[in-house]
Coordinates of C-alpha atoms in Angstrom, one line a residue:
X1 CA 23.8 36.4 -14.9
X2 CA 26.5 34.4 -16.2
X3 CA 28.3 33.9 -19.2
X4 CA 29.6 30.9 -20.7
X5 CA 33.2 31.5 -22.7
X6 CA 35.5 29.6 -24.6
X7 CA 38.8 31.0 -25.6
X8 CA 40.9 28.6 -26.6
X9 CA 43.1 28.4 -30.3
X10 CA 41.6 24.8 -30.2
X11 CA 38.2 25.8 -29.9
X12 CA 35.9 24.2 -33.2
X13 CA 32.0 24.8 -34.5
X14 CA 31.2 21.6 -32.1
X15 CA 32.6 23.1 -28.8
X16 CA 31.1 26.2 -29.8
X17 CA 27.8 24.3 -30.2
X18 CA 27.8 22.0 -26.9
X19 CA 28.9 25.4 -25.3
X20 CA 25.9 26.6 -26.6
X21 CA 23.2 23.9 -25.7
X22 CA 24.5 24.1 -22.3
X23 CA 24.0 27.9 -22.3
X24 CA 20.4 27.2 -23.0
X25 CA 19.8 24.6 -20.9
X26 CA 22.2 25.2 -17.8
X27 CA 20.6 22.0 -16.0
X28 CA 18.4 19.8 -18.4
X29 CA 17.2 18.0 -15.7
X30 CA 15.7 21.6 -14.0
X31 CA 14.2 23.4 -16.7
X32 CA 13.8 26.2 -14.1
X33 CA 17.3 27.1 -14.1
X34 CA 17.8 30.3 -16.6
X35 CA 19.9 30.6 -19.4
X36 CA 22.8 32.2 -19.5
X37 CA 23.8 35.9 -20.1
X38 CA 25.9 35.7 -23.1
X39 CA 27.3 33.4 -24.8
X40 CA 31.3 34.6 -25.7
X41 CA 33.8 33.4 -28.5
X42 CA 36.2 34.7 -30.4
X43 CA 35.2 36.3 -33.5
X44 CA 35.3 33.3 -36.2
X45 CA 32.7 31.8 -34.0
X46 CA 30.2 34.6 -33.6
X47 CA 28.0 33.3 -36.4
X48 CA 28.2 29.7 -35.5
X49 CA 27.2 30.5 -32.0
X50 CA 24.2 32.7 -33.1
X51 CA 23.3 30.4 -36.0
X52 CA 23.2 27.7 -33.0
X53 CA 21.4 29.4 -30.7
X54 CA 18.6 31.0 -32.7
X55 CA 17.5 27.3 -33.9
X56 CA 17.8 25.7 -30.3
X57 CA 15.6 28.0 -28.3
X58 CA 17.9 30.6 -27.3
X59 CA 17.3 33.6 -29.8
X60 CA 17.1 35.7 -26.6
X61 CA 20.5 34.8 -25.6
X62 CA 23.5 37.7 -26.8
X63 CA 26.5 36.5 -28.4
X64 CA 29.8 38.3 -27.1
X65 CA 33.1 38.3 -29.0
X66 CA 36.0 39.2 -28.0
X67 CA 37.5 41.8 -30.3
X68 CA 40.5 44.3 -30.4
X69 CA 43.0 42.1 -30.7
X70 CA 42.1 39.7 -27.8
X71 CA 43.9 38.8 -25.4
X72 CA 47.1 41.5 -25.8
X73 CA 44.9 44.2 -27.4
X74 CA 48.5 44.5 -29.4
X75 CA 46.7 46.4 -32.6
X76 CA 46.0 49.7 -34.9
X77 CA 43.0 51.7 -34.2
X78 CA 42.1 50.5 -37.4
X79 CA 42.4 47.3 -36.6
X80 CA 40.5 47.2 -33.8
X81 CA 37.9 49.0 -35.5
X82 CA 37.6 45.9 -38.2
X83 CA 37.7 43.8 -35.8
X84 CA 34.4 45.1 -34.0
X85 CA 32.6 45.8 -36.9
X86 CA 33.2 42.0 -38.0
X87 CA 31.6 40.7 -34.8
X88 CA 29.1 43.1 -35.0
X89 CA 28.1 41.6 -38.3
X90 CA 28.3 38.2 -37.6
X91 CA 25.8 38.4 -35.2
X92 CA 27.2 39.7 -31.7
X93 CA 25.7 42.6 -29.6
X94 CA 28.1 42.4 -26.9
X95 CA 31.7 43.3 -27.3
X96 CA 34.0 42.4 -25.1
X97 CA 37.5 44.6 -24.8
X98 CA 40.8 44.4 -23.6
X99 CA 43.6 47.2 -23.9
X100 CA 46.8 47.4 -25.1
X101 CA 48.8 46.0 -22.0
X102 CA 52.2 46.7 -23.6
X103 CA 50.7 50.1 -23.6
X104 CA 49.6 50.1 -20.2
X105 CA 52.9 48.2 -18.8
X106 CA 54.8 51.1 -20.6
X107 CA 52.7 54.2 -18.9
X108 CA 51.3 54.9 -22.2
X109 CA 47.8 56.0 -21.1
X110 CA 47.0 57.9 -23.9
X111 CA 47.0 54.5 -25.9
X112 CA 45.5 52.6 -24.1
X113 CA 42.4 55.2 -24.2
X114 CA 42.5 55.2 -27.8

C-alpha cells in the first residue's frame, strides 16, 4: 500500500482535500485501482482529512499524523504526549513518529527511547 502525504507549512483545508479525493480515487479513469493506505498530515489537518474522506467514499481509508514534534522530534515527553493524544482525537489511527535527532546526533540514546 501507499500513502499519500503532505507536509508542507503551506499546506491548507483544499490541498488537504484534493490530497484526499486523489487518495480515494488513485486513477479516476480505472476504478480498479485501490485506494490508498493512509492518508498523512500534520496534526491541524487530521480532522479535515477525516471529515473529507468519510463523505467522499473513503471511510475505510486511516488518517496518519505526524506527531512528536515532527520533523525534529525537538520536545518534552509531555509534549509529545499532547501531541498524540490530539491526533488521536481528531480522528487519526495511525501515528507517525520521529525522534529526537539532536538526541540521537548527541549519543543520547536513552532520549531518544523515551
Amino acid at each position: 500500500m501507499v500513502d499519500l502525504t503532505t507536509l508542507e507549512g503551506a499546506d491548507t483545508p483544499m490541498k488537504v482535500k484534493a490530497l484526499c479525493a486523489k487518495g480515494v480515487y488513485p486513477d479516476p479513469t480505472d476504478l480498479t485501482v485501490p485506494s490508498v493506505g493512509a492518508i498523512c498530515v500534520y496534526n491541524d489537518m487530521v480532522s479535515i482529512a477525516r471529515k473529507h474522506l468519510d463523505e467522499s467514499g473513503g471511510s475505510d481509508i486511516p488518517v496518519a499524523a505526524v506527531s512528536t514534534a515532527f520533523p525534529s522530534g525537538r520536545a518534552s515527553l509531555e509534549v509529545k504526549e499532547r501531541d498524540t493524544k490530539d491526533a488521536i482525537a481528531n480522528g487519526a489511527t495511525e501515528i507517525d513518529m520521529v525522534i529526537d535527532r539532536g538526541a540521537f546526533l548527541s549519543g543520547d540514546l536513552e532520549k531518544v527511547c523515551t
